[in-house]
Short mmCIF file of C-alpha atoms and ligand atoms in Angstrom, two decimals:
data_model
loop_
_atom_site.label_atom_id
_atom_site.label_comp_id
_atom_site.label_asym_id
_atom_site.label_seq_id
_atom_site.Cartn_x
_atom_site.Cartn_y
_atom_site.Cartn_z
CA MET J 1 55.49 64.07 115.45
CA LEU J 2 55.07 63.20 111.94
CA THR J 3 52.39 61.15 110.39
CA LEU J 4 53.27 60.41 106.72
CA HIS J 5 50.75 59.85 103.88
CA SER J 6 51.23 58.93 100.19
CA THR J 7 51.09 61.62 97.52
CA ASN J 8 48.64 59.34 95.69
CA ARG J 9 46.39 59.14 98.79
CA ASN J 10 45.52 55.45 98.08
CA CYS J 11 46.92 53.72 101.08
CA PRO J 12 47.13 53.84 104.72
CA ASP J 13 49.16 56.51 106.73
CA VAL J 14 52.46 55.15 108.32
CA ASP J 15 55.12 56.52 110.67
CA PHE J 16 58.58 57.56 109.87
CA LYS J 17 60.25 54.10 110.31
CA THR J 18 57.80 52.41 108.02
CA ALA J 19 58.18 55.04 105.20
CA LEU J 20 62.04 55.03 105.60
CA ILE J 21 62.11 51.38 105.26
CA ALA J 22 59.63 51.00 102.40
CA GLY J 23 60.90 54.00 100.29
CA LEU J 24 58.05 54.04 97.82
CA ALA J 25 54.44 53.87 99.21
CA PRO J 26 52.50 50.83 98.00
CA ASP J 27 50.14 52.69 95.91
CA LYS J 28 53.46 54.04 94.14
CA GLY J 29 53.21 57.56 95.75
CA LEU J 30 55.79 59.41 97.71
CA TYR J 31 55.34 59.41 101.43
CA THR J 32 55.31 62.99 102.73
CA ALA J 33 54.29 64.56 106.04
CA SER J 34 50.64 65.46 106.80
CA GLY J 35 51.65 68.36 109.07
CA TYR J 36 54.58 69.87 110.86
CA PRO J 37 55.43 70.98 114.25
CA ARG J 38 56.61 74.61 114.43
CA PHE J 39 59.45 76.13 116.29
CA SER J 40 58.45 79.38 118.02
CA GLY J 41 60.47 82.50 117.53
CA GLU J 42 62.09 82.25 120.96
CA GLU J 43 63.12 78.57 120.18
CA LEU J 44 64.78 79.66 116.87
CA LEU J 45 66.69 82.41 118.63
CA GLY J 46 67.74 79.73 121.03
CA MET J 47 69.12 77.43 118.23
CA ALA J 48 71.01 80.17 116.48
CA MET J 49 74.53 79.53 118.30
CA MET J 50 74.46 75.67 118.09
CA GLY J 51 77.01 73.70 116.36
CA TYR J 52 75.78 71.81 113.33
CA PRO J 53 75.44 68.43 115.00
CA GLU J 54 73.33 69.91 117.80
CA LEU J 55 71.32 71.96 115.47
CA ALA J 56 70.65 68.63 113.42
CA TYR J 57 69.58 66.97 116.70
CA THR J 58 67.35 69.73 117.65
CA VAL J 59 65.39 69.85 114.47
CA LEU J 60 65.30 66.01 113.53
CA SER J 61 64.24 65.45 117.27
CA ARG J 62 61.25 67.64 116.72
CA LEU J 63 60.40 65.61 113.53
CA ILE J 64 61.10 62.00 114.56
CA GLY J 65 62.16 62.15 118.13
CA ASP J 66 59.63 59.27 119.06
CA GLN J 67 61.19 57.01 116.35
CA LEU J 68 64.37 56.22 117.85
CA PRO J 69 66.00 56.79 121.39
CA GLU J 70 67.54 60.22 121.99
CA ALA J 71 70.80 58.95 122.66
CA LYS J 72 70.96 57.08 119.24
CA LEU J 73 69.66 60.33 117.35
CA LYS J 74 72.47 62.43 119.12
CA GLU J 75 75.05 59.94 118.14
CA VAL J 76 73.78 59.81 114.64
CA CYS J 77 74.14 63.48 114.05
CA GLU J 78 77.51 63.63 115.74
CA ASP J 79 79.01 60.96 113.53
CA ALA J 80 77.12 62.07 110.36
CA TYR J 81 78.09 65.72 110.57
CA ASP J 82 81.71 65.82 111.28
CA PHE J 83 82.67 68.30 108.41
CA ASP J 84 82.56 72.04 107.95
CA VAL J 85 79.49 73.64 106.37
CA PRO J 86 80.89 77.20 105.65
CA VAL J 87 78.66 80.22 104.86
CA VAL J 88 80.52 82.59 102.84
CA GLY J 89 79.79 86.29 102.62
CA ILE J 90 79.91 87.82 99.00
CA PRO J 91 81.76 91.33 99.82
CA GLY J 92 79.71 94.30 98.93
CA GLU J 93 76.39 92.38 98.49
CA ASN J 94 73.77 91.32 100.71
CA VAL J 95 74.32 87.67 99.61
CA HIS J 96 75.97 84.53 101.30
CA VAL J 97 76.86 81.42 99.75
CA LEU J 98 75.96 78.45 101.73
CA HIS J 99 78.64 75.67 100.99
CA LEU J 100 77.08 72.14 101.15
CA ASP J 101 80.08 70.68 99.29
CA LYS J 102 82.60 69.92 102.24
CA GLY J 103 81.44 66.19 102.96
CA PRO J 104 83.04 63.19 102.07
CA THR J 105 81.92 63.06 98.47
CA ALA J 106 82.13 66.87 98.17
CA SER J 107 78.14 67.05 97.37
CA PHE J 108 75.28 68.15 99.21
CA LYS J 109 73.89 64.79 99.06
CA ASP J 110 76.31 63.62 101.97
CA PHE J 111 73.98 65.40 104.45
CA ALA J 112 70.93 63.41 103.78
CA ALA J 113 72.71 60.22 102.94
CA ARG J 114 74.84 60.11 106.04
CA ALA J 115 72.02 60.70 108.25
CA MET J 116 69.72 58.16 106.67
CA SER J 117 72.41 55.23 106.24
CA ARG J 118 72.89 55.59 109.95
CA ILE J 119 69.48 55.50 110.98
CA MET J 120 68.51 52.73 108.53
CA SER J 121 71.36 50.70 109.99
CA TYR J 122 69.89 51.16 113.40
CA TYR J 123 66.48 49.98 112.29
CA THR J 124 67.94 46.79 110.32
CA GLU J 125 70.00 45.77 113.36
CA GLN J 126 66.94 46.12 115.67
CA ASP J 127 64.77 44.11 113.55
CA GLY J 128 67.43 41.62 112.62
CA ARG J 129 66.93 41.95 108.64
CA GLU J 130 68.84 42.81 105.55
CA LEU J 131 68.17 45.57 103.02
CA LEU J 132 69.22 46.08 99.32
CA ILE J 133 69.18 49.70 98.49
CA LEU J 134 68.62 50.51 94.78
CA THR J 135 69.41 54.11 93.73
CA ALA J 136 69.32 55.72 90.34
CA THR J 137 71.61 58.66 90.18
CA SER J 138 72.06 61.51 87.77
CA GLY J 139 75.72 62.18 89.18
CA ASP J 140 76.18 62.78 92.70
CA THR J 141 73.50 60.93 94.67
CA GLY J 142 75.47 57.55 93.76
CA GLY J 143 78.51 58.51 95.10
CA ALA J 144 76.95 59.97 98.42
CA VAL J 145 74.86 57.07 98.98
CA ALA J 146 77.42 54.46 98.17
CA SER J 147 80.01 56.18 100.43
CA ALA J 148 77.35 56.79 103.35
CA PHE J 149 76.35 53.05 103.02
CA HIS J 150 79.74 51.53 102.55
CA GLY J 151 80.62 49.01 105.07
CA VAL J 152 77.25 49.42 106.84
CA LYS J 153 76.16 46.22 108.39
CA ASN J 154 72.86 44.32 106.98
CA ILE J 155 72.78 46.69 104.11
CA LYS J 156 73.76 46.32 100.46
CA VAL J 157 73.75 49.09 97.88
CA CYS J 158 73.10 48.81 94.04
CA VAL J 159 73.64 52.27 92.05
CA LEU J 160 72.46 52.87 88.48
CA TYR J 161 74.01 55.77 86.62
CA PRO J 162 73.71 57.08 82.86
CA ALA J 163 76.88 55.77 81.44
CA ALA J 164 77.74 58.86 79.39
CA GLU J 165 76.41 61.55 81.72
CA VAL J 166 78.44 61.41 84.94
CA SER J 167 82.04 62.68 85.19
CA GLU J 168 84.99 60.67 85.67
CA ARG J 169 85.16 61.73 89.27
CA GLN J 170 81.53 61.18 89.72
CA ARG J 171 81.94 57.66 88.46
CA ARG J 172 84.82 56.86 90.45
CA GLN J 173 83.00 57.75 93.66
CA MET J 174 80.62 54.86 92.83
CA THR J 175 82.97 52.36 91.11
CA THR J 176 86.02 52.25 93.47
CA LEU J 177 84.38 51.17 96.93
CA GLY J 178 83.47 47.52 96.40
CA GLY J 179 82.45 45.53 99.34
CA ASN J 180 78.66 45.99 99.60
CA VAL J 181 78.37 48.59 97.05
CA GLN J 182 77.47 47.52 93.28
CA ALA J 183 77.79 50.17 90.49
CA ILE J 184 75.62 49.72 87.14
CA ALA J 185 76.53 51.78 84.19
CA VAL J 186 73.29 51.97 82.06
CA ASP J 187 73.31 52.69 78.33
CA GLY J 188 70.76 55.65 78.88
CA LYS J 189 69.75 58.73 80.73
CA PHE J 190 69.21 59.40 84.32
CA ASP J 191 65.39 59.11 83.64
CA ASP J 192 66.00 55.61 82.17
CA CYS J 193 67.75 54.56 85.31
CA GLN J 194 64.91 56.08 87.39
CA ALA J 195 62.42 54.09 85.43
CA LEU J 196 64.24 50.85 85.99
CA VAL J 197 64.46 51.57 89.69
CA LYS J 198 60.78 52.43 90.05
CA ARG J 199 59.81 49.41 88.03
CA ALA J 200 61.74 46.96 90.33
CA PHE J 201 60.11 48.44 93.39
CA ALA J 202 56.78 47.87 91.95
CA ASP J 203 57.60 44.31 90.92
CA PRO J 204 56.03 41.84 93.38
CA GLU J 205 58.38 39.15 92.19
CA LEU J 206 61.35 41.30 93.64
CA ALA J 207 59.76 41.60 97.28
CA ILE J 208 62.16 38.73 98.24
CA LEU J 209 65.13 41.21 98.06
CA ASN J 210 63.84 43.67 100.52
CA LEU J 211 64.39 46.69 98.30
CA SER J 212 64.67 50.05 99.65
CA SER J 213 65.52 53.26 98.15
CA ALA J 214 67.93 56.03 99.14
CA ASN J 215 66.88 58.48 96.33
CA SER J 216 65.29 61.66 97.01
CA ILE J 217 62.20 59.49 96.71
CA ASN J 218 62.89 58.40 100.42
CA ILE J 219 61.56 60.59 103.11
CA GLY J 220 64.61 59.76 105.06
CA ARG J 221 66.59 61.85 102.53
CA LEU J 222 64.43 64.95 102.95
CA LEU J 223 64.15 65.48 106.51
CA PRO J 224 67.83 65.88 107.20
CA GLN J 225 67.95 68.56 104.31
CA SER J 226 65.91 70.85 106.34
CA VAL J 227 68.58 71.47 108.74
CA TYR J 228 71.11 73.13 106.73
CA TYR J 229 68.63 75.94 105.81
CA PHE J 230 68.46 76.79 109.53
CA TRP J 231 72.21 76.75 109.73
CA GLY J 232 72.69 78.94 106.54
CA TYR J 233 70.13 81.41 107.77
CA PHE J 234 71.81 81.63 111.36
CA ARG J 235 75.19 82.23 109.68
CA ALA J 236 74.11 84.57 107.09
CA LEU J 237 71.91 86.79 109.31
CA GLU J 238 74.21 86.41 112.33
CA GLY J 239 74.09 90.11 113.31
CA ARG J 240 70.40 90.61 112.80
CA VAL J 241 69.63 87.35 114.93
CA ALA J 242 72.06 88.45 117.73
CA ALA J 243 69.84 91.60 118.06
CA GLY J 244 66.81 89.14 118.27
CA ALA J 245 65.43 89.98 114.88
CA LEU J 246 64.18 86.94 112.50
CA ASP J 247 63.95 88.78 109.31
CA PRO J 248 62.76 86.87 106.36
CA ALA J 249 65.41 85.67 103.84
CA ILE J 250 65.74 84.81 100.01
CA ILE J 251 67.14 81.32 99.37
CA SER J 252 68.12 80.29 96.00
CA VAL J 253 68.28 76.35 95.44
CA PRO J 254 70.02 74.75 92.42
CA SER J 255 67.32 72.07 91.48
CA GLY J 256 67.02 68.82 89.78
CA ASN J 257 64.76 66.35 91.51
CA PHE J 258 63.57 69.11 94.00
CA GLY J 259 64.70 67.10 97.16
CA ASN J 260 66.88 70.04 98.36
CA LEU J 261 64.09 72.54 97.67
CA MET J 262 61.70 70.26 99.48
CA GLY J 263 64.00 70.36 102.52
CA GLY J 264 63.77 74.16 102.35
CA LEU J 265 60.16 74.05 102.13
CA ILE J 266 60.03 71.84 105.39
CA ALA J 267 62.31 74.14 107.15
CA LYS J 268 59.59 76.96 106.39
CA GLN J 269 56.84 75.00 107.59
CA LEU J 270 59.01 74.30 110.75
CA GLY J 271 58.98 78.29 111.14
CA LEU J 272 62.23 79.36 109.68
CA PRO J 273 61.46 82.79 108.12
CA VAL J 274 61.92 82.61 104.39
CA ALA J 275 60.46 85.42 102.16
CA LYS J 276 60.98 83.48 98.99
CA PHE J 277 62.62 80.35 97.60
CA VAL J 278 64.30 80.72 94.11
CA ALA J 279 63.91 77.11 92.55
CA SER J 280 67.03 77.54 90.03
CA VAL J 281 67.06 75.11 87.13
CA ASN J 282 69.06 74.45 84.03
CA GLU J 283 67.49 74.10 80.72
CA ASN J 284 65.14 71.40 82.06
CA ASP J 285 62.50 74.33 82.37
CA GLU J 286 59.18 72.24 83.23
CA PHE J 287 58.97 73.89 86.74
CA PRO J 288 59.26 77.51 86.02
CA LYS J 289 56.92 77.03 82.86
CA PHE J 290 54.48 75.41 85.28
CA LEU J 291 54.52 78.18 87.87
CA GLN J 292 53.84 80.61 85.03
CA SER J 293 51.25 78.82 83.05
CA GLY J 294 49.65 76.39 85.59
CA THR J 295 49.99 73.62 83.16
CA TYR J 296 52.62 70.90 83.73
CA GLN J 297 54.44 69.23 81.03
CA LYS J 298 57.76 67.15 81.54
CA VAL J 299 60.78 67.84 79.41
CA GLU J 300 61.24 64.51 77.38
CA PRO J 301 63.93 63.50 76.97
CA SER J 302 65.76 65.61 79.64
CA ALA J 303 68.26 68.14 78.35
CA SER J 304 71.75 67.43 78.99
CA CYS J 305 73.42 70.46 80.84
CA LEU J 306 76.60 71.29 82.39
CA SER J 307 74.96 70.97 85.82
CA ASN J 308 74.59 67.39 85.19
CA ALA J 309 73.11 66.27 88.57
CA MET J 310 70.06 68.58 87.61
CA ASN J 311 69.47 66.94 84.16
CA VAL J 312 65.86 65.98 85.23
CA GLY J 313 62.91 66.54 82.95
CA HIS J 314 60.32 65.44 85.63
CA PRO J 315 61.37 66.03 89.41
CA SER J 316 60.44 63.31 91.53
CA ASN J 317 59.74 65.48 94.38
CA LEU J 318 57.29 67.69 92.53
CA ALA J 319 54.64 65.40 93.67
CA ARG J 320 55.30 66.30 97.40
CA ILE J 321 55.47 69.96 96.59
CA VAL J 322 52.17 69.79 94.74
CA ASP J 323 50.71 67.81 97.70
CA LEU J 324 52.06 70.33 100.17
CA TYR J 325 50.04 73.10 98.32
CA GLY J 326 46.81 71.29 98.34
CA GLY J 327 47.13 69.36 94.92
CA THR J 328 47.70 65.83 93.73
CA MET J 329 50.28 64.63 91.13
CA ASP J 330 50.53 60.90 90.21
CA HIS J 331 53.87 59.34 89.37
CA ASP J 332 53.66 60.03 85.65
CA GLY J 333 53.41 63.75 86.29
CA LYS J 334 49.73 64.08 85.84
CA LEU J 335 47.91 66.72 87.87
CA LEU J 336 44.88 65.00 89.28
CA LYS J 337 44.21 68.04 91.40
CA GLN J 338 45.55 71.52 90.82
CA PRO J 339 47.73 72.87 93.71
CA ASP J 340 46.96 76.29 95.08
CA MET J 341 49.02 78.29 92.34
CA ASP J 342 48.72 81.52 94.12
CA ARG J 343 50.32 80.22 97.38
CA LEU J 344 52.94 78.31 95.41
CA ARG J 345 53.92 81.32 93.37
CA GLY J 346 54.00 83.27 96.69
CA ASP J 347 56.45 81.03 98.17
CA ILE J 348 58.44 79.97 95.33
CA PHE J 349 60.13 81.85 92.16
CA SER J 350 61.65 79.85 89.45
CA ALA J 351 64.30 80.61 86.76
CA SER J 352 65.79 78.48 83.95
CA ILE J 353 69.44 79.15 83.50
CA SER J 354 71.05 78.15 80.13
CA ASP J 355 74.50 76.60 79.82
CA GLU J 356 75.81 79.87 78.30
CA GLU J 357 74.68 81.81 81.19
CA THR J 358 76.22 79.05 83.59
CA ARG J 359 79.59 79.59 81.85
CA PHE J 360 79.27 83.32 82.06
CA ILE J 361 78.26 83.40 85.78
CA ILE J 362 81.27 81.09 86.62
CA GLU J 363 83.75 83.51 84.94
CA ALA J 364 82.10 86.87 86.24
CA VAL J 365 81.68 85.66 89.80
CA TYR J 366 85.30 84.81 89.82
CA GLN J 367 86.50 87.91 88.11
CA LYS J 368 84.42 90.09 90.61
CA TYR J 369 84.58 88.32 93.80
CA GLU J 370 87.45 85.73 93.48
CA HIS J 371 84.77 83.05 94.31
CA VAL J 372 84.87 79.72 92.37
CA LEU J 373 81.44 78.51 91.64
CA GLU J 374 80.79 75.25 89.98
CA PRO J 375 78.03 74.71 87.46
CA HIS J 376 75.33 73.75 89.97
CA GLY J 377 76.03 76.58 92.25
CA ALA J 378 76.21 78.96 89.17
CA VAL J 379 72.71 77.96 88.13
CA GLY J 380 71.58 78.80 91.81
CA TRP J 381 73.52 82.25 91.49
CA GLY J 382 71.80 82.95 88.28
CA GLY J 383 68.38 82.17 89.61
CA LEU J 384 68.89 84.38 92.51
CA ARG J 385 70.06 87.35 90.44
CA ARG J 386 67.18 86.88 88.10
CA TYR J 387 64.77 87.02 91.17
CA LEU J 388 66.46 90.28 92.64
CA ASP J 389 66.50 91.84 89.51
CA ALA J 390 62.70 90.93 88.96
CA SER J 391 61.64 91.90 92.32
CA GLY J 392 63.94 94.86 93.27
CA SER J 393 64.00 93.05 96.78
CA ASP J 394 66.88 93.94 99.17
CA ALA J 395 66.34 91.18 101.75
CA PRO J 396 69.31 89.20 102.95
CA ALA J 397 69.83 86.54 100.32
CA ILE J 398 71.46 83.03 100.39
CA THR J 399 72.34 80.77 97.46
CA ILE J 400 73.43 77.31 97.88
CA GLU J 401 76.62 75.75 96.41
CA THR J 402 75.96 71.99 96.05
CA ALA J 403 79.31 70.43 94.74
CA ASP J 404 82.96 71.21 94.99
CA PRO J 405 84.57 72.83 91.66
CA ALA J 406 86.88 70.06 91.88
CA LYS J 407 84.40 67.83 90.64
CA PHE J 408 84.22 69.49 87.22
CA PRO J 409 87.91 70.24 86.60
CA GLU J 410 87.84 70.34 82.75
CA LEU J 411 85.15 73.03 82.78
CA ILE J 412 86.72 75.40 85.52
CA GLN J 413 90.10 74.92 83.61
CA GLU J 414 88.21 75.91 80.43
CA VAL J 415 86.41 78.94 81.66
CA LEU J 416 88.68 80.16 84.54
CA GLY J 417 92.09 78.77 83.31
CA ILE J 418 92.72 77.51 86.90
CA ASP J 419 92.75 73.99 88.26
CA PRO J 420 90.45 73.82 91.22
CA PRO J 421 92.33 72.22 94.34
CA LEU J 422 91.29 68.75 94.82
CA PRO J 423 89.64 68.01 98.21
CA ALA J 424 91.46 65.27 100.27
CA SER J 425 88.35 63.00 100.18
CA LEU J 426 88.46 62.96 96.32
CA LYS J 427 92.24 62.50 96.17
CA SER J 428 92.12 59.03 97.76
CA MET J 429 89.81 57.54 95.05
CA GLN J 430 91.97 58.59 91.98
CA LYS J 431 94.23 55.51 92.33
CA LYS J 432 91.79 52.84 93.21
CA GLN J 433 90.63 50.13 90.92
CA GLU J 434 87.17 50.55 89.28
CA ALA J 435 84.48 47.86 89.18
CA TYR J 436 81.11 48.01 87.62
CA ALA J 437 78.36 46.17 85.53
CA LYS J 438 77.16 47.49 82.06
CA MET J 439 73.65 47.36 81.16
CA ARG J 440 71.21 48.53 78.59
CA LYS J 441 68.03 50.12 79.63
CA ASN J 442 66.13 46.97 79.59
CA TYR J 443 63.96 45.86 82.64
CA THR J 444 64.31 42.13 82.15
CA ALA J 445 68.08 42.42 82.13
CA PHE J 446 68.16 44.43 85.27
CA LYS J 447 65.46 42.17 86.91
CA ASP J 448 67.79 39.07 86.03
CA PHE J 449 70.98 40.71 87.41
CA LEU J 450 69.24 41.48 90.64
CA VAL J 451 67.79 38.08 91.02
CA GLU J 452 71.21 36.52 90.21
CA HIS J 453 73.23 38.75 92.53
CA TYR J 454 70.99 39.14 95.47
CA ALA J 455 68.31 36.34 95.67
CA HIS J 456 69.50 33.57 98.03
C1 LIG T 1 71.37 66.21 93.31
C2 LIG T 1 72.12 67.54 93.08
C3 LIG T 1 71.25 68.68 92.79
C4 LIG T 1 70.10 68.73 92.74
O1 LIG T 1 69.26 68.51 93.84
P1 LIG T 1 67.79 67.89 93.91
O2 LIG T 1 67.36 67.56 95.39
O3 LIG T 1 67.81 66.72 93.06
O4 LIG T 1 66.97 69.04 93.43
C5 LIG T 1 72.08 69.83 92.60
N1 LIG T 1 73.41 69.94 92.59
C6 LIG T 1 74.37 68.70 92.76
C7 LIG T 1 75.71 69.02 92.71
C8 LIG T 1 73.56 67.72 93.17
O5 LIG T 1 74.30 66.57 93.11
#
């Protein structure tokens, strides 16, 4: 089972439950696992035909099975994963698209948020306490977290989003729920929202609020994100796996805060055969530059791109990735100890895809394969192509689609001239009343708001 340490290595190790409730470690580092169990080849072959909830249970029980009752974890997985996870083959290519966009908010963040809310609710109920979840979102986290926690007992949610950087539908997913969900529109960028949240967590005067995070900062978000890598692998390589082969695959991950990629790296630690991850980013190219040069420099301010959920100039999970490869990065992005760059480059390739390329890919993939990608998925596709061209590899490849095209109707209409069909989950919020607070990127104002609304 997992022991977790802080990436800053300046506080005691904890178990999963403690890390989940705390969110951030007391030394401001991120909790991350000190080592992972490993599935044998035989065990992997035995998991190949499982349905998604059973696969989730199998992977999660190996990681945190000592942290909640078996029956509870099973119930969490069945309740959280009651939607489709299609893996679509691209005709004539050795490429599959793993669709993580069929959950209730049509974003891959549903996978983590739904499991996490149910586990957290179990713990708060058990301990008889209340939590306030603070979350900064660049677009999709907010909606997924709000939906996952909406109506959950003992937990309130406060979501901060950059007022001018989210689409109308993304905003509505946060502002139409009400009840235990409060949305705040911040006059600034995602990084400003994240800075406010991080500062609140570090503020001793706010300890009375029992703050917790549901960001990709939280370890509870990451572990469930390792499951769909197994799922995608087993579907995409079905024939080979049925014949008993576990060939290494290439997996391209559209990346912003690198929580999705970290889930993939965890899956690899658990034994999933992955030849290469492609960290596909938009014009925020701090990571590919880091891989190339070994020198890390954030992009400040972050570039505003079409794939708006990936407009991140300093990925919060980078500290975890650096840690996994033997280095240390502090919360400002300063490298205190260089990771093993050779091993890092061996496992991960990274490519930056411009907005111009993103549009081109959406159009070209539709023309050639009649497959509609939205901007995040298009960045993933572009990164994969870049890697395949550079390496000449013919290994089976998977690229991840993280949102439904219907979340970007104006862009899809402009590039393809079609209206992507609206999933039922998104339809229902179109007519609901919106409610949200407005705030400048000012910590004192934010703190006053929190105290006024939540201290009692
Ligand atoms: C959050 C998000 C991403 C980026 O995921 P990270 O885990 O932050 O790297 C990509 N696509 C969509 C649609 C998202 O919502």
